[in-house]
Short mmCIF file of C-alpha atoms in Angstrom, two decimals:
data_model
loop_
_atom_site.label_atom_id
_atom_site.label_comp_id
_atom_site.label_asym_id
_atom_site.label_seq_id
_atom_site.Cartn_x
_atom_site.Cartn_y
_atom_site.Cartn_z
CA UNK A 1 -38.64 -35.53 11.74
CA UNK A 2 -38.09 -32.15 13.40
CA UNK A 3 -38.54 -30.32 9.80
CA UNK A 4 -41.60 -32.48 9.28
CA UNK A 5 -42.98 -31.45 12.37
CA UNK A 6 -43.18 -27.97 12.16
CA UNK A 7 -43.92 -28.06 8.42
CA UNK A 8 -42.96 -25.70 5.40
CA UNK A 9 -44.18 -22.71 7.32
CA UNK A 10 -41.41 -22.81 9.84
CA UNK A 11 -38.79 -24.10 7.00
CA UNK A 12 -36.63 -21.05 7.35
CA UNK A 13 -36.82 -21.17 11.08
CA UNK A 14 -35.42 -24.73 11.13
CA UNK A 15 -32.88 -23.93 8.78
CA UNK A 16 -31.46 -21.02 10.59
CA UNK A 17 -31.55 -22.99 13.97
CA UNK A 18 -30.86 -26.68 12.68
CA UNK A 19 -29.47 -26.17 9.28
CA UNK A 20 -25.74 -26.60 10.55
CA UNK A 21 -26.56 -28.88 13.56
CA UNK A 22 -24.52 -32.05 12.88
CA UNK A 23 -24.97 -35.44 14.71
CA UNK A 24 -20.86 -36.17 15.52
CA UNK A 25 -21.12 -39.60 17.81
CA UNK A 26 -23.59 -41.65 20.02
CA UNK A 27 -22.33 -43.57 22.85
CA UNK A 28 -24.87 -46.74 23.24
CA UNK A 29 -23.65 -47.68 26.59
CA UNK A 30 -23.95 -44.04 28.18
CA UNK A 31 -26.48 -42.94 25.78
CA UNK A 32 -24.31 -39.66 25.49
CA UNK A 33 -25.37 -38.19 21.97
CA UNK A 34 -22.79 -35.34 20.89
CA UNK A 35 -23.68 -32.51 18.72
CA UNK A 36 -21.80 -30.20 16.53
CA UNK A 37 -22.98 -26.49 17.01
CA UNK A 38 -21.20 -24.21 14.47
CA UNK A 39 -21.47 -21.29 17.29
CA UNK A 40 -21.87 -20.02 20.89
CA UNK A 41 -24.76 -18.51 19.62
CA UNK A 42 -26.54 -21.42 18.25
CA UNK A 43 -25.38 -23.88 21.11
CA UNK A 44 -27.47 -21.14 23.33
CA UNK A 45 -30.51 -21.50 21.39
CA UNK A 46 -30.39 -24.83 20.93
CA UNK A 47 -29.99 -25.45 25.17
CA UNK A 48 -33.13 -23.01 25.52
CA UNK A 49 -35.13 -24.05 22.59
CA UNK A 50 -34.00 -26.99 20.36
CA UNK A 51 -33.01 -29.39 23.08
CA UNK A 52 -36.54 -30.51 23.44
CA UNK A 53 -37.02 -31.47 19.95
CA UNK A 54 -33.57 -32.87 19.93
CA UNK A 55 -34.49 -35.29 22.50
CA UNK A 56 -37.87 -35.99 21.17
CA UNK A 57 -36.47 -36.96 17.90
CA UNK A 58 -33.63 -38.99 19.01
CA UNK A 59 -35.93 -41.08 21.67
CA UNK A 60 -38.21 -41.92 18.67
CA UNK A 61 -34.99 -43.37 16.82
CA UNK A 62 -32.91 -45.00 19.77
CA UNK A 63 -36.18 -45.62 21.86
CA UNK A 64 -34.14 -44.39 25.04
CA UNK A 65 -33.90 -41.05 26.71
CA UNK A 66 -30.47 -39.62 25.26
CA UNK A 67 -27.82 -37.22 27.22
CA UNK A 68 -27.00 -34.19 25.11
CA UNK A 69 -23.63 -32.85 25.03
CA UNK A 70 -22.40 -30.21 22.57
CA UNK A 71 -19.29 -29.30 20.59
CA UNK A 72 -19.05 -25.60 19.33
CA UNK A 73 -16.99 -25.36 16.27
CA UNK A 74 -14.26 -22.66 16.26
CA UNK A 75 -15.71 -20.07 14.13
CA UNK A 76 -13.90 -20.02 10.74
CA UNK A 77 -11.31 -17.29 10.39
CA UNK A 78 -11.46 -15.47 7.38
CA UNK A 79 -8.10 -14.33 6.09
CA UNK A 80 -7.50 -10.58 6.48
CA UNK A 81 -7.20 -8.23 3.59
CA UNK A 82 -3.45 -8.57 3.07
CA UNK A 83 -3.31 -12.29 3.09
CA UNK A 84 -5.94 -12.17 0.16
CA UNK A 85 -3.93 -9.55 -1.42
CA UNK A 86 -0.58 -11.73 -1.53
CA UNK A 87 -2.53 -14.75 -2.51
CA UNK A 88 -4.03 -13.01 -5.53
CA UNK A 89 -0.44 -11.31 -6.30
CA UNK A 90 0.98 -15.34 -6.07
CA UNK A 91 -1.67 -16.29 -8.78
CA UNK A 92 -0.38 -13.43 -11.46
CA UNK A 93 -3.07 -10.65 -10.48
CA UNK A 94 -1.99 -7.24 -10.16
CA UNK A 95 -3.70 -6.09 -6.82
CA UNK A 96 -2.33 -2.88 -5.28
CA UNK A 97 1.38 -2.11 -5.15
CA UNK A 98 4.15 -3.04 -2.87
CA UNK A 99 6.07 0.43 -2.06
CA UNK A 100 9.71 0.48 -2.14
CA UNK A 101 10.07 0.55 1.67
CA UNK A 102 13.57 0.69 3.37
CA UNK A 103 15.07 1.60 6.67
CA UNK A 104 18.91 3.03 6.30
CA UNK A 105 20.58 2.44 9.85
CA UNK A 106 22.92 5.35 10.82
CA UNK A 107 21.41 7.69 8.08
CA UNK A 108 22.82 10.61 9.31
CA UNK A 109 26.36 9.44 9.56
CA UNK A 110 26.18 7.88 6.25
CA UNK A 111 25.20 10.97 4.35
CA UNK A 112 27.74 12.96 6.68
CA UNK A 113 30.29 10.35 5.38
CA UNK A 114 28.70 11.16 1.43
CA UNK A 115 29.30 14.57 1.81
CA UNK A 116 32.59 14.19 3.02
CA UNK A 117 33.77 12.09 0.55
CA UNK A 118 32.59 14.48 -2.22
CA UNK A 119 32.94 17.68 -0.70
CA UNK A 120 36.14 16.88 1.77
CA UNK A 121 35.79 19.26 4.88
CA UNK A 122 34.28 21.87 3.11
CA UNK A 123 30.73 20.62 3.26
CA UNK A 124 28.34 22.21 5.43
CA UNK A 125 25.32 20.51 7.31
CA UNK A 126 21.96 22.50 6.49
CA UNK A 127 18.81 21.93 8.52
CA UNK A 128 17.16 20.24 5.38
CA UNK A 129 19.43 17.44 5.57
CA UNK A 130 17.89 16.50 8.66
CA UNK A 131 14.56 15.61 7.12
CA UNK A 132 16.48 13.63 4.36
CA UNK A 133 18.21 11.77 7.00
CA UNK A 134 14.76 10.96 8.61
CA UNK A 135 13.31 10.06 5.10
CA UNK A 136 16.52 7.57 4.69
CA UNK A 137 15.55 6.28 8.10
CA UNK A 138 12.41 5.05 7.26
CA UNK A 139 10.97 6.25 3.79
CA UNK A 140 7.49 4.72 4.76
CA UNK A 141 7.01 3.59 1.01
CA UNK A 142 7.52 7.23 -0.58
CA UNK A 143 10.03 8.84 -2.90
CA UNK A 144 11.89 12.14 -2.29
CA UNK A 145 11.30 15.69 -3.83
CA UNK A 146 14.04 18.30 -3.03
CA UNK A 147 12.60 21.46 -3.61
CA UNK A 148 13.80 24.89 -3.24
CA UNK A 149 17.03 27.50 -3.36
CA UNK A 150 19.94 27.01 -5.53
CA UNK A 151 23.39 26.23 -4.20
CA UNK A 152 21.61 24.34 -1.18
CA UNK A 153 23.27 20.79 -2.23
CA UNK A 154 20.08 19.38 -3.53
CA UNK A 155 21.79 17.81 -6.69
CA UNK A 156 24.93 16.51 -4.89
CA UNK A 157 22.91 14.59 -2.01
CA UNK A 158 20.27 13.19 -4.60
CA UNK A 159 22.62 12.34 -7.65
CA UNK A 160 25.66 11.36 -5.96
CA UNK A 161 25.11 10.54 -2.04
CA UNK A 162 21.65 8.56 -1.89
CA UNK A 163 22.36 6.58 -5.09
CA UNK A 164 25.34 5.26 -2.99
CA UNK A 165 23.53 4.69 0.38
CA UNK A 166 20.66 3.02 -1.06
CA UNK A 167 22.42 0.79 -3.66
CA UNK A 168 20.07 -0.13 -5.87
CA UNK A 169 20.69 -2.17 -9.20
CA UNK A 170 18.17 -0.70 -11.40
CA UNK A 171 18.75 2.94 -10.93
CA UNK A 172 19.07 5.90 -13.83
CA UNK A 173 19.68 9.34 -13.28
CA UNK A 174 18.48 12.07 -15.87
CA UNK A 175 18.49 15.81 -16.27
CA UNK A 176 14.84 16.86 -16.47
CA UNK A 177 15.50 18.58 -19.98
CA UNK A 178 16.72 15.10 -21.34
CA UNK A 179 13.06 13.76 -20.90
CA UNK A 180 11.80 15.45 -23.70
CA UNK A 181 14.90 17.59 -25.47
CA UNK A 182 14.88 16.12 -28.96
CA UNK A 183 18.38 15.84 -29.73
CA UNK A 184 19.36 12.49 -31.27
CA UNK A 185 18.88 10.22 -28.41
CA UNK A 186 18.64 12.39 -25.75
CA UNK A 187 15.24 11.94 -25.11
CA UNK A 188 15.17 9.13 -22.49
CA UNK A 189 11.76 8.67 -21.17
CA UNK A 190 11.39 4.86 -22.03
CA UNK A 191 14.86 4.43 -20.21
CA UNK A 192 13.46 5.85 -17.05
CA UNK A 193 10.27 3.92 -17.06
CA UNK A 194 11.88 0.61 -17.01
CA UNK A 195 14.23 1.50 -14.12
CA UNK A 196 13.29 0.63 -10.33
CA UNK A 197 14.75 3.97 -8.96
CA UNK A 198 14.55 7.11 -10.96
CA UNK A 199 16.40 10.29 -10.11
CA UNK A 200 15.30 13.42 -12.22
CA UNK A 201 17.31 16.90 -11.61
CA UNK A 202 16.06 20.13 -12.40
CA UNK A 203 12.24 19.37 -12.60
CA UNK A 204 10.65 22.14 -14.23
CA UNK A 205 13.09 23.48 -16.79
CA UNK A 206 11.92 20.66 -19.38
CA UNK A 207 8.88 20.69 -21.80
CA UNK A 208 5.67 19.38 -20.39
CA UNK A 209 5.01 17.42 -23.68
CA UNK A 210 6.81 16.14 -26.59
CA UNK A 211 5.89 14.81 -29.96
CA UNK A 212 7.41 11.09 -29.97
CA UNK A 213 7.24 9.68 -33.55
CA UNK A 214 4.18 11.25 -33.91
CA UNK A 215 2.75 10.25 -30.60
CA UNK A 216 2.14 13.03 -28.03
CA UNK A 217 3.76 11.91 -24.69
CA UNK A 218 3.72 13.95 -20.95
CA UNK A 219 6.80 12.23 -19.59
CA UNK A 220 6.51 13.55 -16.03
CA UNK A 221 3.02 12.70 -15.91
CA UNK A 222 4.10 8.99 -17.24
CA UNK A 223 6.69 8.91 -14.65
CA UNK A 224 4.02 9.77 -11.58
CA UNK A 225 1.73 7.10 -13.04
CA UNK A 226 4.54 4.35 -13.48
CA UNK A 227 5.86 5.28 -9.93
CA UNK A 228 2.30 5.01 -8.43
CA UNK A 229 1.39 2.11 -10.62
CA UNK A 230 4.24 -0.24 -10.31
CA UNK A 231 5.99 0.64 -7.00
CA UNK A 232 9.35 2.88 -8.46
CA UNK A 233 11.46 5.02 -6.31
CA UNK A 234 11.06 8.76 -7.18
CA UNK A 235 13.76 11.06 -6.16
CA UNK A 236 13.45 14.89 -7.41
CA UNK A 237 15.10 18.32 -7.19
CA UNK A 238 13.76 21.17 -8.38
CA UNK A 239 14.52 24.92 -7.89
CA UNK A 240 10.90 25.59 -8.52
CA UNK A 241 8.75 26.58 -5.31
CA UNK A 242 5.51 24.23 -5.72
CA UNK A 243 2.90 27.07 -4.58
CA UNK A 244 0.16 29.12 -6.20
CA UNK A 245 0.31 31.97 -7.01
CA UNK A 246 4.38 31.71 -7.24
CA UNK A 247 5.61 34.67 -4.31
CA UNK A 248 7.29 37.66 -5.80
CA UNK A 249 10.14 37.04 -3.50
CA UNK A 250 11.03 33.74 -5.12
CA UNK A 251 14.51 34.51 -6.65
CA UNK A 252 13.86 31.65 -9.39
CA UNK A 253 10.54 33.33 -10.67
CA UNK A 254 12.14 34.35 -13.77
CA UNK A 255 12.92 30.74 -14.74
CA UNK A 256 9.47 29.42 -13.09
CA UNK A 257 6.66 31.59 -14.39
CA UNK A 258 4.20 29.13 -12.92
CA UNK A 259 4.02 26.80 -10.22
CA UNK A 260 4.10 22.93 -10.49
CA UNK A 261 0.21 22.68 -10.11
CA UNK A 262 -0.24 25.24 -13.21
CA UNK A 263 2.60 23.78 -15.24
CA UNK A 264 2.05 19.93 -15.01
CA UNK A 265 -1.55 20.14 -13.70
CA UNK A 266 -3.47 19.35 -10.43
CA UNK A 267 -3.97 15.73 -10.91
CA UNK A 268 -0.04 15.05 -11.52
CA UNK A 269 0.85 16.95 -8.48
CA UNK A 270 -1.58 15.38 -6.26
CA UNK A 271 -0.27 12.05 -7.45
CA UNK A 272 3.01 13.06 -6.55
CA UNK A 273 2.58 14.18 -3.25
CA UNK A 274 0.71 10.91 -2.43
CA UNK A 275 3.86 9.12 -3.56
CA UNK A 276 6.82 11.48 -2.08
CA UNK A 277 8.18 13.44 0.56
CA UNK A 278 8.80 16.86 0.17
CA UNK A 279 11.73 18.53 1.61
CA UNK A 280 12.01 22.13 1.34
CA UNK A 281 15.78 23.51 0.83
CA UNK A 282 16.58 26.88 2.51
CA UNK A 283 19.22 29.19 3.30
CA UNK A 284 22.20 30.76 1.31
CA UNK A 285 23.83 29.64 -1.80
CA UNK A 286 26.77 27.42 -0.73
CA UNK A 287 28.59 27.47 -3.89
#
C-alpha cells in the first residue's frame, strides 16, 4: 500500500527505507504492532518520517489506530579475516601460510646447558648468543640466519644445540655444498624440501645452480620459496657478510668474492629477510 501510494518514481526510496522493515507481531487487544527494523539508522528514519505512512496503512487494514513499537535487530557481525581464512583452510583451500611459531621457556638457560654439554666448561658466552636466545623465546614465526665470523660457535649452536631445544620431528641438516655437489647421492635438495625444519651450514660455499637430470635447479632459491609458501623453518649459518659491496677488511672476502645479493639475486635475499631473523656473530675465533 505504501509503495503504491508513492509510485514507481519513489521505488528506490521505498526499497531503502521500507525494504527491510518487517511486521513481527500484532496484539489485537492492545493494538500494539511490533515492527522489526534492521538498524538504529532505519529506526530513526521511521520515527521521523515513516511512522505516519505505517500508521495510515495499518489503520486501513485493522480499522483502528495502532501503537507502533520497534525492535532493532542486532547488526550482523561479519566474520573477521582470520576466521574466513581458517574456514577456507578447513575446506582444503591454500590461504596464506601458518608460520612455525614457538616460544621456548628459559631459552638462555637451555642454550647454556647445551653449550656446556658439548664443550664442557670451556664454552664461552658471546653477545650474539643473547640474540639467539631472544629468538628462541619468541621467534615470531621467523627462521634464523647466523652470519659472520668463523669460530664463533654458529655451527655448534645451529647444528647441535638448537635441534635438541626445538625438538622438531621432521628436521634435516645439510652442509651447503651437499645441496648441489654432484657426487653419487650427495645432492639432497629434495630431501630438504620434504622436511619441516631445514638447517643449512656454510651457506654460500655451494654452487647457485645445478643440472639435475637435465633440469636446471637453484636449490637455495627453492628452499626460500618453500619456506615462505609452506611454513618451513629455515636455520642457516654462513661466513659471508651480506653487504654490498663486501668490505675489504672482511677476512672471508677471499672465499666470498660477492655478496649474497649478487650471488643469489636480490629477490631471493629479500624473501630470505622476510622469513628469518638475522644475528651477526663477531669477536675472536674461539677455536
